[in-house]
Backbone as a chain_set.jsonl record, in Angstrom:
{"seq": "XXXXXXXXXXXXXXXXXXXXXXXXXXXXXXXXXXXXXXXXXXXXXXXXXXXXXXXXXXXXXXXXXXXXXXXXXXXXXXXXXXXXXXXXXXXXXXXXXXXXXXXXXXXXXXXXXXXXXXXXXXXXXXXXXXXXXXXXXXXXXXXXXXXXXX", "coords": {"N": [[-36.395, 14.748, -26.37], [-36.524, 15.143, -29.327], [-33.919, 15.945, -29.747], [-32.19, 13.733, -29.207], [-33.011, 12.321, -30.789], [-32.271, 13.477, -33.307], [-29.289, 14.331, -32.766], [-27.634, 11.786, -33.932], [-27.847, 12.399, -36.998], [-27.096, 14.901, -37.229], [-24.486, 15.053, -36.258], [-22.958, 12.877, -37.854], [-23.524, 14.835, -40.449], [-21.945, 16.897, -40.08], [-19.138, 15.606, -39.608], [-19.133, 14.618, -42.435], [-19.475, 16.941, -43.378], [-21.829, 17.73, -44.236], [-25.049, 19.467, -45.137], [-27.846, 19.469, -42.599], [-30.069, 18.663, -44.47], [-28.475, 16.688, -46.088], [-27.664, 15.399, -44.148], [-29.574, 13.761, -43.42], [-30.357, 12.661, -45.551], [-28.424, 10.476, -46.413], [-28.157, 9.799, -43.621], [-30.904, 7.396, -44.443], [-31.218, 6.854, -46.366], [-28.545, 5.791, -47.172], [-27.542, 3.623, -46.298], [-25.935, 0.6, -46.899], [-26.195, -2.408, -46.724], [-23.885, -4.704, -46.473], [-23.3, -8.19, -46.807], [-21.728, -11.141, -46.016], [-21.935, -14.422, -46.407], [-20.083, -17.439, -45.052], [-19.794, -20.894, -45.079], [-19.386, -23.96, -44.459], [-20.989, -26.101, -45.214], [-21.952, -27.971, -47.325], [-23.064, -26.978, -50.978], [-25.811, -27.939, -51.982], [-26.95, -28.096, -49.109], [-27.723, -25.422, -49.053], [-30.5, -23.42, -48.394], [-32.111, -22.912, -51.802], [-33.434, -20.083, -51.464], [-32.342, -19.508, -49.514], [-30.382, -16.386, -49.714], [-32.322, -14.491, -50.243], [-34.378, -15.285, -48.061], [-32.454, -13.736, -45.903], [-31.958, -11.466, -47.168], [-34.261, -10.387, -46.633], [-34.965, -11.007, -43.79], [-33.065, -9.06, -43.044], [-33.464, -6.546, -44.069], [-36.112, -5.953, -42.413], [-35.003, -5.819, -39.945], [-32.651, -3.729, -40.157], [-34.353, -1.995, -40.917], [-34.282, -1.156, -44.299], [-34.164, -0.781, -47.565], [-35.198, -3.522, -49.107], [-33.491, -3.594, -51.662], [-31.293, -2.101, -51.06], [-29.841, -3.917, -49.97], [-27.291, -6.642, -50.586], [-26.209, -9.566, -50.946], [-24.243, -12.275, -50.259], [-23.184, -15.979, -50.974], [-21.025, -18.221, -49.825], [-20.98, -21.331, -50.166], [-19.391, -24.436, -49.169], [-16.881, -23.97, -47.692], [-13.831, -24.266, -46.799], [-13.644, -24.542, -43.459], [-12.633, -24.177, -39.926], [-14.054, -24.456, -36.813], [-13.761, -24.089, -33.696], [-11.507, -25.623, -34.012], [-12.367, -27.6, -34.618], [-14.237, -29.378, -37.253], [-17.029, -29.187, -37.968], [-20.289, -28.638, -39.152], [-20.512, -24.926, -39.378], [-21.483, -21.685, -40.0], [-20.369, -18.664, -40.675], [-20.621, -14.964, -40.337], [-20.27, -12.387, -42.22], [-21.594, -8.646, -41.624], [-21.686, -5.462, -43.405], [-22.382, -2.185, -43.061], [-23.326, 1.597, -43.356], [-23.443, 3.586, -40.558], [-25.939, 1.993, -39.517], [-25.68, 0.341, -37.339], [-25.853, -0.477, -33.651], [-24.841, -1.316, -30.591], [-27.391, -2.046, -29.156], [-29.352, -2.646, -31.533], [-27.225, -4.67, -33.291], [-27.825, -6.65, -31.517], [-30.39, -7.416, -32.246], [-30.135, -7.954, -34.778], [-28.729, -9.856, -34.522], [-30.196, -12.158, -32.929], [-32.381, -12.524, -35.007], [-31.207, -12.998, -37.152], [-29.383, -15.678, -36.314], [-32.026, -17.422, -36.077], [-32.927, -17.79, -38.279], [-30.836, -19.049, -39.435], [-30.589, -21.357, -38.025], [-33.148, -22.205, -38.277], [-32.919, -22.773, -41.408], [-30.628, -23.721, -41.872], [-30.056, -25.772, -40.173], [-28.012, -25.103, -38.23], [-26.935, -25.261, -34.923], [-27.278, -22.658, -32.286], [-24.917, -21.994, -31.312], [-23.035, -22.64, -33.273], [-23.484, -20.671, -35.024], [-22.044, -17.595, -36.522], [-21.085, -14.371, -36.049], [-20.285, -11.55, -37.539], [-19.944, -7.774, -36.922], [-19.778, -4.42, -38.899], [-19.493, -1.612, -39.622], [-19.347, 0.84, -41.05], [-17.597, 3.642, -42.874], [-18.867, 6.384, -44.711], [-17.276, 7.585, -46.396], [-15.809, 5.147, -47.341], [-17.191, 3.537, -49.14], [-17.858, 2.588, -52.482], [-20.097, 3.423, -54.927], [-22.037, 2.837, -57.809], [-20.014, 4.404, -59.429], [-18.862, 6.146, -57.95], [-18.023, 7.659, -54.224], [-20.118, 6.608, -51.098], [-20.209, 8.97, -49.663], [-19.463, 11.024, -51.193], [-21.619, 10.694, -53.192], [-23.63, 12.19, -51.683], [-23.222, 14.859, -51.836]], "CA": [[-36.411, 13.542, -27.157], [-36.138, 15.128, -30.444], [-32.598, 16.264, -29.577], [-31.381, 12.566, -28.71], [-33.288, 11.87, -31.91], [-31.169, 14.217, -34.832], [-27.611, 14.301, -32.564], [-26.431, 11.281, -34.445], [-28.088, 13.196, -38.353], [-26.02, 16.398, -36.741], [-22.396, 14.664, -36.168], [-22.853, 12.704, -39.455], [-23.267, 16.021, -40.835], [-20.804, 17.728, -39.262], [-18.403, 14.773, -39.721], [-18.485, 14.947, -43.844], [-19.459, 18.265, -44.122], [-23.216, 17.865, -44.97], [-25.386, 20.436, -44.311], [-28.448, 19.039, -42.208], [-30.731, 17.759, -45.055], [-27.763, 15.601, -47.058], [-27.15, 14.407, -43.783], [-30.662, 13.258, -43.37], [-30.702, 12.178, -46.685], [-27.213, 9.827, -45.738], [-28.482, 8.106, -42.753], [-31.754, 7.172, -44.269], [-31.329, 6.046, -47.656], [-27.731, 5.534, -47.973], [-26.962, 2.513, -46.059], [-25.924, -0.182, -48.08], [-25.349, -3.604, -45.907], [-23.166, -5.803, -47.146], [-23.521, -9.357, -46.299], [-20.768, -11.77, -47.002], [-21.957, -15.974, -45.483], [-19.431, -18.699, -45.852], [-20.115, -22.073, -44.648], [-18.709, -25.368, -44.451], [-22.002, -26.525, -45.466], [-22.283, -28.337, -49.357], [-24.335, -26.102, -51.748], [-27.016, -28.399, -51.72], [-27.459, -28.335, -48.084], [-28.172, -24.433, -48.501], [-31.691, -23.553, -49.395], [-32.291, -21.79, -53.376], [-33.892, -18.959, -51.506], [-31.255, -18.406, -48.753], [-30.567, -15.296, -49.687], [-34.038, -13.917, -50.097], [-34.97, -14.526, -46.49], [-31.525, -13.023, -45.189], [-32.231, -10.088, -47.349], [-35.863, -10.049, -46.268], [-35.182, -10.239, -42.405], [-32.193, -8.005, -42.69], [-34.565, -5.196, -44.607], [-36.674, -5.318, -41.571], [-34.655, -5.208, -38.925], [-32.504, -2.634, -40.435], [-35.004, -0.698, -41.436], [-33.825, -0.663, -44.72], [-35.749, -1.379, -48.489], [-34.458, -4.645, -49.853], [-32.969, -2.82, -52.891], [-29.907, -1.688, -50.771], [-28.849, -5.121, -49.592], [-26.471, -7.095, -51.146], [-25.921, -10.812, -49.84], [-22.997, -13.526, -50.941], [-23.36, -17.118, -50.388], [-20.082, -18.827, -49.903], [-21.385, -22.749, -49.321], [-18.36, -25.561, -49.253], [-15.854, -23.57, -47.508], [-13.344, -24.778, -45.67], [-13.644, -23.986, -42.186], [-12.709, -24.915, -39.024], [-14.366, -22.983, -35.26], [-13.086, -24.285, -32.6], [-10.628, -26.928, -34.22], [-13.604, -28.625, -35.223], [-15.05, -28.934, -38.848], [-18.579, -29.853, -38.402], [-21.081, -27.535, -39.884], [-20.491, -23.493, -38.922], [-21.564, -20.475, -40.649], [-19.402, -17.133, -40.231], [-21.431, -13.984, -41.159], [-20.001, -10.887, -42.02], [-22.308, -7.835, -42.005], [-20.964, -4.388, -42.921], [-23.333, -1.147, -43.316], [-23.234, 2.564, -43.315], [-24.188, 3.564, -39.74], [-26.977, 0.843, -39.452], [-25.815, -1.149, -36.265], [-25.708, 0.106, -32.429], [-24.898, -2.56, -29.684], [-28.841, -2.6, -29.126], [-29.461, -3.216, -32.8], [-26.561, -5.876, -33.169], [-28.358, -7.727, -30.723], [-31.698, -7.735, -32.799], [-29.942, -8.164, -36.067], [-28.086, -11.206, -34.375], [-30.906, -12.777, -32.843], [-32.872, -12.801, -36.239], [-29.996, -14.053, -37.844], [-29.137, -16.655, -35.958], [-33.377, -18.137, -36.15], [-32.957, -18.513, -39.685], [-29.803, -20.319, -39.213], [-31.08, -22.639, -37.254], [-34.487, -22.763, -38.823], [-32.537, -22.874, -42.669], [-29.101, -24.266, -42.377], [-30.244, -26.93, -38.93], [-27.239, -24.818, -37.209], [-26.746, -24.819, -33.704], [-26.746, -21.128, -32.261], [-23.335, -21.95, -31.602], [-22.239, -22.319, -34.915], [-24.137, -19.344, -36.035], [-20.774, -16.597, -35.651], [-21.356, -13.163, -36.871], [-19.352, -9.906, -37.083], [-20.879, -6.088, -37.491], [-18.625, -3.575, -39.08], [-19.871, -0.446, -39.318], [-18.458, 1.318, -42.777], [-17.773, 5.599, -43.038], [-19.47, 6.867, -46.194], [-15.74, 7.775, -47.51], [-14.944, 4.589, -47.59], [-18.006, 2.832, -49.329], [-18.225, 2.947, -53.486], [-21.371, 2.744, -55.378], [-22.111, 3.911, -58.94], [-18.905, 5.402, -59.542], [-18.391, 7.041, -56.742], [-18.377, 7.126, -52.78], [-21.561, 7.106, -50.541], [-20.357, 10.379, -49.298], [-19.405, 11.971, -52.48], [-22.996, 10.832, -53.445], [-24.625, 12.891, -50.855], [-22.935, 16.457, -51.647]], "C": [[-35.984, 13.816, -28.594], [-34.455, 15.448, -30.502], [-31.839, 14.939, -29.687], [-31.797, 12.107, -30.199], [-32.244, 12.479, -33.248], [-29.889, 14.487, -34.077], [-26.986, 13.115, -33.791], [-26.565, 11.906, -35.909], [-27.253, 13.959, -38.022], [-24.767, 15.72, -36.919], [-22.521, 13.673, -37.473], [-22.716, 13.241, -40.263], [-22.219, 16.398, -40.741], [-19.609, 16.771, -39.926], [-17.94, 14.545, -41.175], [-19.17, 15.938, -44.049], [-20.46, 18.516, -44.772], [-24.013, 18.674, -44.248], [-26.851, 19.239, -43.502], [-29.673, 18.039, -43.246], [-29.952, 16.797, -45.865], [-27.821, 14.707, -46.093], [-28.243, 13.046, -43.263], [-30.765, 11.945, -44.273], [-29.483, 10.498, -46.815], [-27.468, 8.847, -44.805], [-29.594, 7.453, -43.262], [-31.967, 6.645, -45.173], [-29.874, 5.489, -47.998], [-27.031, 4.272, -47.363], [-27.257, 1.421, -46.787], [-25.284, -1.441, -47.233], [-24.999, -4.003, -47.238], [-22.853, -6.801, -46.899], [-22.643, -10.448, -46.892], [-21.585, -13.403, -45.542], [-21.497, -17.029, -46.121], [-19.506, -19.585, -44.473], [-19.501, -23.591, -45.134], [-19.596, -26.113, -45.428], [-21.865, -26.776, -47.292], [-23.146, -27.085, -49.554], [-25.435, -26.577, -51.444], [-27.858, -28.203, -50.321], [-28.112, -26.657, -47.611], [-29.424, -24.07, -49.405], [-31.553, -22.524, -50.269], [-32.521, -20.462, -52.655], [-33.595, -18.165, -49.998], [-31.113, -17.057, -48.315], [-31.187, -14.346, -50.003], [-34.241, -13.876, -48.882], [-34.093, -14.199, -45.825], [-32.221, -11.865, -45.312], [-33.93, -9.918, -46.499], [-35.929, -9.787, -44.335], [-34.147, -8.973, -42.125], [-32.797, -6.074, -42.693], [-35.297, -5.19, -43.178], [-35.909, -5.024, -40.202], [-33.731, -4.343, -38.992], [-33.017, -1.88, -40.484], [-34.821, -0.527, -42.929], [-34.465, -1.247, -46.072], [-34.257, -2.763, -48.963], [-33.317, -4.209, -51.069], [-31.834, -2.835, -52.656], [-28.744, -3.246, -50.512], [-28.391, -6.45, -50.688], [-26.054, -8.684, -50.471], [-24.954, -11.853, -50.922], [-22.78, -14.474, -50.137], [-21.769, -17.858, -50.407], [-20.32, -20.293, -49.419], [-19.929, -23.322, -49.648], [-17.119, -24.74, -48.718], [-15.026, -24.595, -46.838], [-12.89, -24.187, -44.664], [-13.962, -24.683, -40.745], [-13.538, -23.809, -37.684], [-14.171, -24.266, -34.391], [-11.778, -25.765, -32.857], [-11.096, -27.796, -34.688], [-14.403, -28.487, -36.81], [-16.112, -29.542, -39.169], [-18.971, -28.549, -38.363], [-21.219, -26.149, -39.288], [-20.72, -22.419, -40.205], [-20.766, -19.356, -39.713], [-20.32, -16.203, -41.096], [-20.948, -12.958, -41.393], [-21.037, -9.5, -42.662], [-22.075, -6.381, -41.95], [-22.25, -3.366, -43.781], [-23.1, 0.215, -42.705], [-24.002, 2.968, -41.37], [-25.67, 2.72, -38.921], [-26.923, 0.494, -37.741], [-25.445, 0.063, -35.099], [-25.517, -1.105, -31.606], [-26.278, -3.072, -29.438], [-28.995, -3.184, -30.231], [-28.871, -4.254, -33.694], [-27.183, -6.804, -32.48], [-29.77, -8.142, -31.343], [-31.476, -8.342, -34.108], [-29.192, -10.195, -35.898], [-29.499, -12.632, -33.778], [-32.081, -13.76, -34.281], [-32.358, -13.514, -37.171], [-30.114, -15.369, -37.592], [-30.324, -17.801, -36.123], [-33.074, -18.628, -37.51], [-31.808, -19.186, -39.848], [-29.696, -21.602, -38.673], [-32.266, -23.297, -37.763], [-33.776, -23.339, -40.509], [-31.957, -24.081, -42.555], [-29.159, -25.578, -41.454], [-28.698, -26.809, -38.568], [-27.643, -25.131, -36.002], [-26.334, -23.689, -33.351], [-25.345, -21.254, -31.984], [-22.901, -22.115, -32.535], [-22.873, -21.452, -35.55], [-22.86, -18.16, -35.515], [-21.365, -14.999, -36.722], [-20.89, -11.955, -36.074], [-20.405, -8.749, -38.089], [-19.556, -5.286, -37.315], [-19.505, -2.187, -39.828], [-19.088, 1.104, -40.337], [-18.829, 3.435, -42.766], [-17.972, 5.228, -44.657], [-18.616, 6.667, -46.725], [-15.471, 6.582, -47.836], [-15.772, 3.087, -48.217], [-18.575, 3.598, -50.916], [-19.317, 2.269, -53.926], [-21.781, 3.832, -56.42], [-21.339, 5.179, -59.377], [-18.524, 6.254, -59.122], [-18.936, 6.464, -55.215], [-19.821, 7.655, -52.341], [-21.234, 8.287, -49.944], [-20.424, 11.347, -50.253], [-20.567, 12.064, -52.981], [-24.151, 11.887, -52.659], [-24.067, 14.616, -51.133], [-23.458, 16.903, -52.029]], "O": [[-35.238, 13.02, -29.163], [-33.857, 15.061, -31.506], [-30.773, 15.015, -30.299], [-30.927, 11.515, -30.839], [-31.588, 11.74, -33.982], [-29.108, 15.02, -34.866], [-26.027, 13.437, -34.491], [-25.441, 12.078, -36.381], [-26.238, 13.73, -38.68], [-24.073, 15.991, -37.899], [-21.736, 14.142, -38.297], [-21.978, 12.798, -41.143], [-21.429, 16.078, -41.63], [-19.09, 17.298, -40.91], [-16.753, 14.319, -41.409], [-19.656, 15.914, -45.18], [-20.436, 19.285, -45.733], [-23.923, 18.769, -43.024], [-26.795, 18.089, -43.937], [-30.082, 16.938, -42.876], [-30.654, 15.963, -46.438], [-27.964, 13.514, -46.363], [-27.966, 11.903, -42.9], [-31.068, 10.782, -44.009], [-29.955, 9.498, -47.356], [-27.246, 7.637, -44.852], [-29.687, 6.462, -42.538], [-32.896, 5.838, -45.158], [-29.799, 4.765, -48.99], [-25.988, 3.883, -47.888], [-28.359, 1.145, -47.261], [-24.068, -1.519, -47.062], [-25.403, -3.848, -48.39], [-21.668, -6.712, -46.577], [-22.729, -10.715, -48.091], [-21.673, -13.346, -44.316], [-21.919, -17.567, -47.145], [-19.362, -19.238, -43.3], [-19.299, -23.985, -46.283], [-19.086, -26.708, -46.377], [-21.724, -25.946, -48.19], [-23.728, -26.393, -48.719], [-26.192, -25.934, -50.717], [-29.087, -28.151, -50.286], [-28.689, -26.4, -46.554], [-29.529, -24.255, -50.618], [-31.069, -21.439, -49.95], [-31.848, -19.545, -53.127], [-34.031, -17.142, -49.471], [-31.431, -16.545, -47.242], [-30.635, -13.247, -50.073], [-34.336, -12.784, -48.321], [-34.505, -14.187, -44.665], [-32.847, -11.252, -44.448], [-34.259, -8.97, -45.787], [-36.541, -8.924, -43.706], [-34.309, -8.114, -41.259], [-32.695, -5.069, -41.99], [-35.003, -4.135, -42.615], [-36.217, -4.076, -39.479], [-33.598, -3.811, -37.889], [-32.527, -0.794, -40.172], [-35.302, 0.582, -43.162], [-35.278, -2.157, -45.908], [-33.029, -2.781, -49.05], [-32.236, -4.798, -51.079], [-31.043, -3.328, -53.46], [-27.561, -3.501, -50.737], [-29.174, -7.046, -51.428], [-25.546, -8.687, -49.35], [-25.098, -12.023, -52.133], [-22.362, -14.35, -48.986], [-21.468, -17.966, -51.595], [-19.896, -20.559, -48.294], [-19.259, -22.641, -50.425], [-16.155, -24.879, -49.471], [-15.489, -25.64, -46.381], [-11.935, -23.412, -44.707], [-14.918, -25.377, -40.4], [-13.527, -22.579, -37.736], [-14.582, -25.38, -34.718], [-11.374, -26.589, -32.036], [-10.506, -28.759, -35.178], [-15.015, -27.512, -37.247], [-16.335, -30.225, -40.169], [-18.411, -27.586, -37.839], [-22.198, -26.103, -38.544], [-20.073, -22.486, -41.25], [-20.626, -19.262, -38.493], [-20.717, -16.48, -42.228], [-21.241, -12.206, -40.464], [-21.225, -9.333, -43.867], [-22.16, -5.82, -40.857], [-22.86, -3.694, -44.799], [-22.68, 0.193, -41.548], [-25.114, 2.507, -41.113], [-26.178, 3.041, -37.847], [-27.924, 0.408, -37.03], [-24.947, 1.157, -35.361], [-26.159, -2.067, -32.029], [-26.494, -4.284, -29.465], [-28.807, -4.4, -30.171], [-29.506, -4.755, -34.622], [-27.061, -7.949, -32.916], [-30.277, -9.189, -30.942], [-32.303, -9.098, -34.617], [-29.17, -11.183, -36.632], [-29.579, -13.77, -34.241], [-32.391, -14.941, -34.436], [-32.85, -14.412, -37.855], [-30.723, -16.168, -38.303], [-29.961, -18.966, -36.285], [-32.992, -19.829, -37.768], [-31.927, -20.135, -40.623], [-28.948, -22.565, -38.843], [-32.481, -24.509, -37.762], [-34.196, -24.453, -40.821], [-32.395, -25.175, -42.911], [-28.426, -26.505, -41.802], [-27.999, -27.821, -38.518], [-28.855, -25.322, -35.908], [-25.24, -23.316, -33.773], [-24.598, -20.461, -32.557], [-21.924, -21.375, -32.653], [-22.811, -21.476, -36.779], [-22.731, -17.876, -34.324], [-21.891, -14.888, -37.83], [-20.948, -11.524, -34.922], [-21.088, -8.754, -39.114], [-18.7, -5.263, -36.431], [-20.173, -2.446, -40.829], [-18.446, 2.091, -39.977], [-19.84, 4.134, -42.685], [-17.549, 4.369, -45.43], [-18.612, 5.772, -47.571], [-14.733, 6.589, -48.821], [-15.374, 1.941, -48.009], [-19.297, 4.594, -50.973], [-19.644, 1.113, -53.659], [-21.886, 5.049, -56.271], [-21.675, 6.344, -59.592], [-17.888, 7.15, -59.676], [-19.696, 5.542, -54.921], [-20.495, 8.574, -52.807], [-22.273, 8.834, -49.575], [-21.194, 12.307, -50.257], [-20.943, 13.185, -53.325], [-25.262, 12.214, -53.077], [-24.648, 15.513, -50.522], [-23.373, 18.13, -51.981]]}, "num_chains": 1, "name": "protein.A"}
């Protein structure tokens, strides 16, 4: 079990060249979601504290302290899903190792409640993409999250 547990710390390692405690140090503090939600939806119709309970369910079902996450409201877009332009949110959520097909499915479920409970979506108009970001290619405080870990 502990083996299945530190393979993915090991090839993270391995992968930029960290010895076993950076790479520790990498999966565990250094993911940094990044939450982009644009919506058809007026401003008004999105609640003040929005993106408080994103960040707040995202922190737990990441795992991850509020601190790291980052959230951007885009209300009044214009946007059509399926040809149709009644009320849809699009989510995009990108983070350092964070997401697994199991964990997409927990992060989407959660999602989608407060979309429905917030925004009075329909889970069908709740859409959301997971992108899944290498250290190299993720700056923060004048430099990359890998360069940060050497």
């Amino acid at each position: 079990m502990v083996c299945i547990t530190l393979r993915p710390l090991l090839l993270v390692g391995r992968r930029f060249g960290l010895g076993f405690e950076r790479a520790i140090h990498l999966s565990s503090s250094r993911k940094m979601p990044m939450v982009r939600v644009a919506t058809n939806l007026p401003d008004k119709d999105v609640p003040a504290n929005f993106e408080e309970r994103l960040t707040d369910i995202l922190a737990d079902s990441m795992k991850k302290p509020k601190a790291r996450i980052a959230v951007e409201v885009m209300a009044g877009q214009r946007i059509t899903h399926g040809a149709s332009r009644n009320p849809v949110v699009i989510i995009k959520i990108e983070a350092i190792g964070a997401m697994s097909p199991e964990d997409n499915i927990r992060h989407t479920q959660k999602v989608t409640e407060l979309c429905q409970e917030t925004l009075k979506l329909p889970k069908d108009k709740v859409v959301i993409s997971f992108y899944d970001l290498k250290p190299t290619h993720v700056g923060n405080n004048g430099t990359t999250v890998a360069a940060a870990t050497l």
